[in-house]
CSV table of C-alpha atoms in Angstrom, one decimal:
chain,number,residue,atom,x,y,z
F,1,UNK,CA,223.8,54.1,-15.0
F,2,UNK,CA,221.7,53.3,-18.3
F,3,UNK,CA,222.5,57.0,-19.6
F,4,UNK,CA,226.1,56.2,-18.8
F,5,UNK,CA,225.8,53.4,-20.8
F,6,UNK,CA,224.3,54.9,-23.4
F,7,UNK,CA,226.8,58.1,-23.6
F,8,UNK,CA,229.2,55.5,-23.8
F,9,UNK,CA,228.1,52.9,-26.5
F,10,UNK,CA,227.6,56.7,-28.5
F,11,UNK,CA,230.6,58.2,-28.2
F,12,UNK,CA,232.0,54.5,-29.1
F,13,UNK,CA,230.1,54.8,-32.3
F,14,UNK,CA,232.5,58.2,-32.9
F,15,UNK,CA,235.9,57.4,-31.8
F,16,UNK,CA,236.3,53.3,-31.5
F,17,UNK,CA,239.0,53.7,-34.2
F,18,UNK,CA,241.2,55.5,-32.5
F,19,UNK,CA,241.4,53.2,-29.3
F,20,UNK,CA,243.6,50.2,-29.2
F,21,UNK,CA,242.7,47.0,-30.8
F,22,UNK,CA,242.4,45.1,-27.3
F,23,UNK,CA,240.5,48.1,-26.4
F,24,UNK,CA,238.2,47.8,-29.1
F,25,UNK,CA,237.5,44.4,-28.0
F,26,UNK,CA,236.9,44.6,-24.7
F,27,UNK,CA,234.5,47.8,-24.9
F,28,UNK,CA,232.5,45.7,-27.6
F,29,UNK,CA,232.2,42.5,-25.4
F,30,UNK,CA,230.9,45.0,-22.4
F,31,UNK,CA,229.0,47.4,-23.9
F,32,UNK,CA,227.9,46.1,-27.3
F,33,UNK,CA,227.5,41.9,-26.4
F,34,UNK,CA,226.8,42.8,-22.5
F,35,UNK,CA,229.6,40.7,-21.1
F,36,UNK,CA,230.5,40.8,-18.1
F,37,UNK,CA,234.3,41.6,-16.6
F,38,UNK,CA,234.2,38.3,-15.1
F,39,UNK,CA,233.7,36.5,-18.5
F,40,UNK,CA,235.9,39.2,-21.2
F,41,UNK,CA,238.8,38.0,-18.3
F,42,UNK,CA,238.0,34.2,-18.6
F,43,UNK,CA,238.2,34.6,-22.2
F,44,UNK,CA,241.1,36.8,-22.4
F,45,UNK,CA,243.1,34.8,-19.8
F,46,UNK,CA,243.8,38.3,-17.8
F,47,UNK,CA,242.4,39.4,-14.5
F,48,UNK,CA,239.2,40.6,-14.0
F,49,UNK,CA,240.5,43.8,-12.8
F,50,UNK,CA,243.2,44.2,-16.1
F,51,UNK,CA,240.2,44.3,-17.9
F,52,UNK,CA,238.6,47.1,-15.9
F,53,UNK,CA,241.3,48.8,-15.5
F,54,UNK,CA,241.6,48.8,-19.7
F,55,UNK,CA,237.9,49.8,-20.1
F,56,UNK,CA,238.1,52.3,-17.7
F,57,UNK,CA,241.0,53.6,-19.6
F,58,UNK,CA,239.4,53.2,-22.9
F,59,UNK,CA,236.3,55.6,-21.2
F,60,UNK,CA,238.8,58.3,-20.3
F,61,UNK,CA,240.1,58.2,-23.3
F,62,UNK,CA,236.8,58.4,-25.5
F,63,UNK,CA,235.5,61.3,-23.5
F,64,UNK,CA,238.8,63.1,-24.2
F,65,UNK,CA,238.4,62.8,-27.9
F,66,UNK,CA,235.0,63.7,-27.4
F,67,UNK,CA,236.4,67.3,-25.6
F,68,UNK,CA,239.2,67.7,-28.3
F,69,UNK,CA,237.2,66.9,-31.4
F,70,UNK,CA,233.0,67.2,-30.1
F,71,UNK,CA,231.8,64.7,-32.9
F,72,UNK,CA,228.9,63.3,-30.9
F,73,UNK,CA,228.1,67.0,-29.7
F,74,UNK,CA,227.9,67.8,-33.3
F,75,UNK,CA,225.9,65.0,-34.6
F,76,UNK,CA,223.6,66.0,-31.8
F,77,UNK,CA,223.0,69.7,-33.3
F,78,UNK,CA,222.8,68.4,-36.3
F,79,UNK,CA,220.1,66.2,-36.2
F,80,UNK,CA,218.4,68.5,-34.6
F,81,UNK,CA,219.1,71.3,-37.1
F,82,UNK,CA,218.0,68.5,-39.8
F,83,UNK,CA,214.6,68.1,-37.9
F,84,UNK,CA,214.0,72.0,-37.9
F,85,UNK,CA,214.4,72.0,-41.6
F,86,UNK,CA,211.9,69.3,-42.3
F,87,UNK,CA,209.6,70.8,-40.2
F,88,UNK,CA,210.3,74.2,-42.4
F,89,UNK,CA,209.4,72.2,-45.4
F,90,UNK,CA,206.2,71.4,-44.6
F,91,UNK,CA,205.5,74.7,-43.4
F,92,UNK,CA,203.3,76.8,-45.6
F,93,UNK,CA,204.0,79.9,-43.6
F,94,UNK,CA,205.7,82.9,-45.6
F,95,UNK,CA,208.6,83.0,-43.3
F,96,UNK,CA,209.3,79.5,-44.4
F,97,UNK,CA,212.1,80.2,-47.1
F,98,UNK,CA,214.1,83.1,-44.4
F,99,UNK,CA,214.1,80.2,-41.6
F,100,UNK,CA,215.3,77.5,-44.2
F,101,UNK,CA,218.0,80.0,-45.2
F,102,UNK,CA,218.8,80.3,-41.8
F,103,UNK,CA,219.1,77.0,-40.5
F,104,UNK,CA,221.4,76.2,-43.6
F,105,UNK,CA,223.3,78.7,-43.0
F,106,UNK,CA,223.8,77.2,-39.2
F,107,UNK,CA,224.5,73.5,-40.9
F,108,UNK,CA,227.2,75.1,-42.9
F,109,UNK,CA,228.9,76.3,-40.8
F,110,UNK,CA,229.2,73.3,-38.2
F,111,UNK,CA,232.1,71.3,-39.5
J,1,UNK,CA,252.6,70.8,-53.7
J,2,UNK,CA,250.6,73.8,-53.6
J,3,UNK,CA,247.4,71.0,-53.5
J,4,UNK,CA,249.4,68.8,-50.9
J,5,UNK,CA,249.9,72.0,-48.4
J,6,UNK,CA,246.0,72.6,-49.0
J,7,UNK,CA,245.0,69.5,-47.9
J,8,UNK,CA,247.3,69.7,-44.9
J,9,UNK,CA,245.6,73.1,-43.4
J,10,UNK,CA,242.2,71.3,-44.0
J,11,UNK,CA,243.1,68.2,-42.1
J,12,UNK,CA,245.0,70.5,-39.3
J,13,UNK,CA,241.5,72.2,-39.3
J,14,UNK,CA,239.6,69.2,-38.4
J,15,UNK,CA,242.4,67.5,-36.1
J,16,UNK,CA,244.6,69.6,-34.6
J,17,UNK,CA,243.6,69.1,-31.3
J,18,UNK,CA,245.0,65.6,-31.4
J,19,UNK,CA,248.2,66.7,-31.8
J,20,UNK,CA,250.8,67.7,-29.2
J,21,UNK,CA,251.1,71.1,-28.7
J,22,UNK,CA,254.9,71.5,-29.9
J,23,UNK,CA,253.7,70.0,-33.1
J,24,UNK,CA,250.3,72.7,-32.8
J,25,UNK,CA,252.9,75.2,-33.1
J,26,UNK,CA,254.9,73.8,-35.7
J,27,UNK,CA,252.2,73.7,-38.0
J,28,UNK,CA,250.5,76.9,-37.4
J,29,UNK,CA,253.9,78.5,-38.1
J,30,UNK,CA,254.7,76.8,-40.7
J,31,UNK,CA,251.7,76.0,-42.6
J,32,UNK,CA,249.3,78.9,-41.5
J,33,UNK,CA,251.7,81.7,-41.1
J,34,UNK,CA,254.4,80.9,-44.1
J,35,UNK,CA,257.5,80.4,-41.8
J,36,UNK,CA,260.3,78.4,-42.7
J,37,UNK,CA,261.8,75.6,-41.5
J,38,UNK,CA,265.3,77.6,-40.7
J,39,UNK,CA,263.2,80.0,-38.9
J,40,UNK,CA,261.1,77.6,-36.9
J,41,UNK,CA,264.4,76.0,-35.7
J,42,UNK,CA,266.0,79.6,-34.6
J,43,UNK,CA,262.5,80.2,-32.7
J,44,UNK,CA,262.1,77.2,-30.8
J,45,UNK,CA,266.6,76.8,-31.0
J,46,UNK,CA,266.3,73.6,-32.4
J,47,UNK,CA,267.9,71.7,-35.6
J,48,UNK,CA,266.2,72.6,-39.0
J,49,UNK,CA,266.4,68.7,-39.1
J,50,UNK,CA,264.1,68.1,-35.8
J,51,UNK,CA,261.5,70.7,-37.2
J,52,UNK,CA,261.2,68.9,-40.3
J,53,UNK,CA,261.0,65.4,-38.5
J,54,UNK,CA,258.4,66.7,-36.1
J,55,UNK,CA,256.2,68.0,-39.1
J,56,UNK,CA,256.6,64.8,-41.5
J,57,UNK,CA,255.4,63.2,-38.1
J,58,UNK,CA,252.3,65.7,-37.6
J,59,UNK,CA,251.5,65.1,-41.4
J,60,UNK,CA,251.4,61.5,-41.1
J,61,UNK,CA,249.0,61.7,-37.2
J,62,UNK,CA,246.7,63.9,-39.7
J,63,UNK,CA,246.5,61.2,-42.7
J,64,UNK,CA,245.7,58.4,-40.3
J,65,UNK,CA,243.5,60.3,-38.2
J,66,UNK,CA,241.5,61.0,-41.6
J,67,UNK,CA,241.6,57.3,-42.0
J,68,UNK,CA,239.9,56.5,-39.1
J,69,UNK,CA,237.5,59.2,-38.7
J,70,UNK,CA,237.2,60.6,-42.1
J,71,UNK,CA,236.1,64.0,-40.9
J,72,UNK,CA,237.4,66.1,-43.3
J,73,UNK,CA,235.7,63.6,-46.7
J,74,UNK,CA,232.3,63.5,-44.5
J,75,UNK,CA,232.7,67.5,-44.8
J,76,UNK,CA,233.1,67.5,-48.1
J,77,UNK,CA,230.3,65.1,-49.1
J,78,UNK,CA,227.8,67.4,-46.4
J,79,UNK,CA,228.9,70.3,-48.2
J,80,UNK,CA,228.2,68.7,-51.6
J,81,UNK,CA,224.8,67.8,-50.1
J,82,UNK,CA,223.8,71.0,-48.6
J,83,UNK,CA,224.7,72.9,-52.0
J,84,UNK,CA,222.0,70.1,-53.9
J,85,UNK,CA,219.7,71.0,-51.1
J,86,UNK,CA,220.1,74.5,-51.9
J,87,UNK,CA,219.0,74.1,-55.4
J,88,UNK,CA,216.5,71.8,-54.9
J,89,UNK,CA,214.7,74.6,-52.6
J,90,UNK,CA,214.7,76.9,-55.9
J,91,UNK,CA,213.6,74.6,-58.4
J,92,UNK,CA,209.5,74.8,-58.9
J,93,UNK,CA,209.8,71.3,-60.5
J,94,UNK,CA,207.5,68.9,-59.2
J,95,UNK,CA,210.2,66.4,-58.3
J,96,UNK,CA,211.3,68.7,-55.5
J,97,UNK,CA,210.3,67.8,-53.1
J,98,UNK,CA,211.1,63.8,-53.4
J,99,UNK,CA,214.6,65.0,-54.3
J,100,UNK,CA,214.7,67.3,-50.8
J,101,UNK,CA,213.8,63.6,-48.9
J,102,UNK,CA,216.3,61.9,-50.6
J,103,UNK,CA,219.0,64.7,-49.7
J,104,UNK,CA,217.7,65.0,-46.4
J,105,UNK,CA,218.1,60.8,-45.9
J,106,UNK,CA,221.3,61.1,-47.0
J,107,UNK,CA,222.4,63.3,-44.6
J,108,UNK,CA,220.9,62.1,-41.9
J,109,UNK,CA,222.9,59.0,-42.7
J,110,UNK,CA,226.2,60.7,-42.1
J,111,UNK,CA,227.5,60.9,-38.8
């Protein structure tokens, strides 16, 4: 459940722009301030289960960005490309510059 | 305009796949392979008008996907990056390695 969570509240991070405003504020009441259904409906005036149906929703439709588009995927190999190169740097081994070169060229070409 | 149509195959690059698949093909004809409009519409036997209406409308879904994401600027700004990178791992200067950290922060800051 807590890596659900947290797959969620990352790929949030990627896409929240591209759901609906209402969205927006319902997956930030739940996910971000811990809210519960019960209270985002009090304080929305709507149903408990409108808003669950509406953050379920907003789930589908962050994991299909995340299928068309793969920005969390990305950041993911990134950061761990970044970590490879630091770890080059500070490596006094004579293969140092060819893995460098190598792991830049992998950086470049992820867009 | 020849600027204009470059930045529209570099923001069909990066969000395409939000797009519906008529207006996939649209713009792969039409921007990638150099058709015109008239012959767009006698492929898909539509009105010249319809094709043109459908790209103005792809055109605009790519400049407000930009907006929200900003893929295609966070591109250009790694690329930038990674080409300061690459000189800083050639210069002997003592400063190198500071300046490496400080490129490497940075991008590490971008998601």
């Amino acid at each position: 459940m807590l890596e659900k969570t947290l797959r969620v509240s990352a790929l949030y991070d990627f896409y929240q722009t591209l759901l609906t405003p209402k969205q927006q504020q319902y997956m930030t009441l739940y996910y971000l301030n811990d809210f519960s259904l019960g209270e985002i409906a009090e304080e929305f005036e709507v149903s408990r289960q409108a808003v669950y149906d509406n953050l379920k929703r907003a789930v589908v439709m962050l994991e299909s960005f995340e299928s068309k588009l793969g920005l969390l995927s990305k950041y993911q190999t990134r950061l761990k490309l970044f970590s490879e190169l630091r770890s080059c740097l500070l490596d006094k081994d004579s293969s140092r510059l060819e893995n460098i070169d190598h792991i830049m060229d992998k950086l470049e070409n992820l867009d």
